[in-house]
Amino acid sequence: MWDQEIRQMASSHAIMASGVFMATVVPAVLVPGFSVYGTHLLWLYSVAGAVAVVNITLFWLLGVSSPTKKHTITYKVSRLVRSCLYLLLSCLFFHTVVILYGAPLLETALETFSLAVLLTSLTTLRCVCVLGPNVQAWIRVFSRHGAMSVWDTSLQMVVGCSVVGAWLGAFPIPLDWDRPWQVWPVSCSLGAVIGYLTGLVAAPAWIHWHRKHLTYKIK
Amino acid sequence: MRVRSSVFACFCLVLEVLGIALFLRGFFPVPIKSSFSSKSKLSDLPPEPFTGSSLNSSKVPDPLFKRVVIVLIDALREDFVFGPNGRMYMPYIRHLVERGSTHSFVAKARPPTVTMPRIKALTTGSIPGFIDVVMNLNSPALLEDNLIWQAKTAGKRMVFYGDDTWVKLFPKHFMEYDGTTSFFVSDYTEVDNNVTRHLDSTLKRDDWDILILHYLGLDHIGHISGPHSSLIQPKLMEMDDILKKIHGSLILKEAEGALPYLLVLCGDHGMSETGSHGGSSEHEVNTPLVLISPAFKKKVGMEKPSTVEQVDLTPTLALGLGLPISQNSVGRLIQPVVEEASLRDQLRFLHLNGHQLSYLLKDSMPAYEKEEGYEQFRVAEKSHGNWVKLVVEGNTSEVLTNMGKKVFKQYLEALRAMSAALSKQLGKYDMYSMVVGMVLVFQLLLLLLLAMPEALSSASEVDLPVSSALLSLPFYLLCLLLSSVHVLVCTSAESSCYFCSLSWGLVFGAVALSSALLCILVSMAARRRAKPPGKSPSHGGVSGGWSLSELDILLLVGTAGHTLSLSASSFVEEEHQVWYFLLNTLCLVVFQDVCRKYFRERRANIGRLEDEDYLLPSNEGDAVASPLADLGVTDAGSERWLALATPPLTLACCRLLRSLNQTGVQWAHLPDLGHWLNSLEHKMVLSLFAALSLALIYFLVQRRCSWVSKIALALGLLGVYSYRAAVGNVVFPWQHGGGNMSKGTVEARFVYVFVLGILFTGSKDLLRSQVITADARLKSRGLWEIYSGVVLLVALLFRAHNLPVLCCCLLVQTLMAQFIWKKLHYDAAQTTIMHYWFGQTFFYFQGNSNSIATVDISVGFVGLESYVEAPAFFLTALSTYAGPLLWAAHLVCYLSSEKRSSVAVGHGCYCLALLRSVPAAAYVVLVTALRYHLFIWSVFSPKLLYESMHTLLTAAICLFFTTMEQSRSSSRP
Ligand SMILES: [Zn+2]
Ligand SMILES: [Zn+2]
């Protein structure tokens, strides 16, 4: 029944994954001295930017987002402003959470904030693209049995995987191996990106596997 | 046999403690001691080797020094003397090191770098076992062969001033002594003045041969404010002046023709970057050793001091004073000290040292003849004999000198090899005892795990097939088999095992227990297999059925992950990070649950919720009857916001507490709030903080107490503040002239009276609720009173800057209990796991770590005039484990509060036992597997002690749980 939708999702996820890949490879060719560890923040922003651009274009083209009833300019502008506001708030939220987890308050504020930006681009941005700036819808999707379409399910999985990836990425930090990837926030951002990629692969696969059992309530 | 799950859990945990105790006995090797009970005697000394018939001079070489002064500065770090700041800190000594007739070395102290084992090492030359740390405070007289005993036997007159550990170790050895206690850690001037005040008169006199001074002030400064504090320099300059004075008077006294003096400056251990000690970091291990004597050559400039072992000082001093080397010494002669003597004497010294080492080797190692060092020593001894023969014959050629040098090299080589072999011998484990202990622990863990569905069922009872197991044939066969294995092992093993030395009755008890457990396990497993897994799982959670909520997944993954993380030394060192991380995640997941509940509910009220099947049990009934009323909250709307605010508030509290005490190893040196508060200029802030915390503690605890306890609590908390003021931690508004510091004994005893009073009232209520009236309300009040008594005691024991930890602990408990655990209907298992996690985290918030150094032994003296073992141990354990204890106590109060179902206490007790058994059992195996790891002594062993202690404590808590449940069931006719 959703074969076409699943195929659509798989291909769009492939594009997103290649976006991350390109964001790592292209600067390596263009910028001298670029490396994931050495110039970590550059890599981080390039990935975040790439993910943002690819997500926005893809979801705009696909038109997954809930159809808007009104088409006035003011409504669209207010939606855009609200989206930006939510993204900013989400950056601040992630920043606070990371500090609560024990990141130094002031010394590494830039690194911490960059990680928050990356996490926002991997998670909140997708929420905004799929669900629009609608907090009620976000809460619905992330509560139990809240998914209403395959896109909701994939959103749950990708967001979950990214966050869990970042969470797991924090574990090697206390080890005294003195490796370049143990520098804050390298392991966490690597974990988040790896989790994101895993989510991109896992979501269509899981939905395909479980398509017989999945039932969504019709809106 | 059906037993209640709490009794079952208790039984398992108590047996597990016994298993762990057996394991510990096998794991911590007893230090090598030669089997001779006698001590080395002058007459036992071997003659000088001589090839040929007669002329065996058994004469001991003459002593090199007449008088020895040993100045031991506690916690003197190597870089305080030899480092770039040395010139500023100790100008006189530094000048001597560079230009005087001295020898300087970096002496490596073996971990544990704690004072008493170090003193033992310095005097006996052996390396004390790790377990000596535990006995650090309680120092009985040293019975082993040691330098001080040898000196006394040889008629040397000794004078001692300083740390009274020495006086306890060597009673009646000193002609004159004055011991100072290191009990008052915040005092760093008086302890040293007590030593120095005797100095002038003693230096004037001539009636002593050995003078030992042990200064404690530097160590105390380290504990208070670390190695970079501004107090360090004046203290070291004071020490430098004292050394200058001693040196000057020694020079004056020196008579022409007589033997020279020797002045020794050494440290027992260093101090880490945080100022503590006990571990094995470079700064804790490296201590300076400066030997000053006119017998040495003058130095011409600063040389890099070479490295020796701390125990090397013992044979050096013994030979220098013409005494026999103590039997168990593993040290070797510091060769530069004797380099001015004739070659023949030097060889003789090396021979004596080698002879003693070879004897120890022979005695402690069955295969000693295959040891490289032993063979080398035999060869060297033979060529030494030949050389002496040539010398006696009057040969004085160049060849002879070269040959002598060769013998000399051979000896040095042999000494090095033998000393290394002996040190390695220390790492020998009693594997049999370890395996028996491990098997026992594992059987019990499996039993706990297999019984999980029954123990967590609504009946909360476990059916143990005891009688069928005891009457079965396999049980008797197993008993027989295990007994024969025991006999086989004990007769074949060449090294002694502790388990073999136990009496037959005990051994047979253990064998029967183990076989019975095995039979029970097998029959339970068979029963489980036969029964279809129809019952709902333990961690069914709120949604029921097999599906796990995020919270359940986190709790399971977290527990498993933490257990796994113990296998890496870094994670053991930084275990607090793991707990902080897990607790944060827990709070976030709880936050998500709360959000979900309240926001979904709002949607439901608006009427847009489609799936009615997912509705949490409504809380209308709760909102009215809940104890919110006493916080002044009755409105459902504000209650929701409070519930929503609780997890973020908890997170904020945790973030704050985490920066209060930096702990662990890697980041322990970072500045933290605790140090900031403890510095002198912030005393006012600390006082305000402490007063505020005490007020808040009163506000949080008094709610459910009777009015008598309320008054007692208030007075007790006032007493706590005045105790802190008396000790000088905080300022007291009506105190003028803050100079007079007392021990605060009176104030502390005042608080003890109230603690006992509150505990008594609580137990009286409990007993009444149990015996006379079956009143649940009375019982819950009694429990709460006992809890508040414990809180008051902990408030007294905690350092002033740690009072916010206690305060936050109570705050989080109150908020979580009222808004989260009750409202979200978490079951007993989930609540217990959360309590356990919180308890672990608060253990580290207090500033504890997995190293022995962070145990605050000074609390053992609160309210006591002198060291008394039992209360000191009890108080230290209580204050160290205050976090886990308070959370467990809160768990009892919470689970047995009126509205809970009656099985909740049983479930809680079982979960607590399981939660403790899993890491303990895993850790026992891990330590066995890693017993040759580089960090086994510095990282893994202290953690093993912590784990065992924690298990013991949990067993006690579970016993308390059981009695609570018992009274409940008996009160229910
Ligand atoms: Zn010491
Ligand atoms: Zn100390």
PDB file of N, CA, C and O and ligand atoms in Angstrom, chain B residues 219 223 269 277, ligand 2:
ATOM      1  N   ASP B 219      51.488  18.036  55.460  1.00  0.00           N
ATOM      2  CA  ASP B 219      50.428  17.138  55.014  1.00  0.00           C
ATOM      3  C   ASP B 219      49.066  17.769  55.277  1.00  0.00           C
ATOM      4  O   ASP B 219      48.183  17.730  54.426  1.00  0.00           O
ATOM      5  N   HIS B 223      46.089  18.742  52.656  1.00  0.00           N
ATOM      6  CA  HIS B 223      44.692  18.306  52.720  1.00  0.00           C
ATOM      7  C   HIS B 223      43.739  19.490  52.701  1.00  0.00           C
ATOM      8  O   HIS B 223      42.659  19.410  52.158  1.00  0.00           O
ATOM      9  N   HIS B 269      55.508  10.188  51.766  1.00  0.00           N
ATOM     10  CA  HIS B 269      54.806  10.095  50.496  1.00  0.00           C
ATOM     11  C   HIS B 269      54.679  11.512  49.994  1.00  0.00           C
ATOM     12  O   HIS B 269      54.967  12.455  50.733  1.00  0.00           O
ATOM     13  N   HIS B 277      46.560  12.146  49.160  1.00  0.00           N
ATOM     14  CA  HIS B 277      47.519  11.104  48.827  1.00  0.00           C
ATOM     15  C   HIS B 277      46.878   9.752  49.071  1.00  0.00           C
ATOM     16  O   HIS B 277      45.795   9.690  49.637  1.00  0.00           O
TER      17      HIS B 277
HETATM   18 ZN    ZN C   2      47.771  12.998  54.836  1.00  0.00          ZN
END
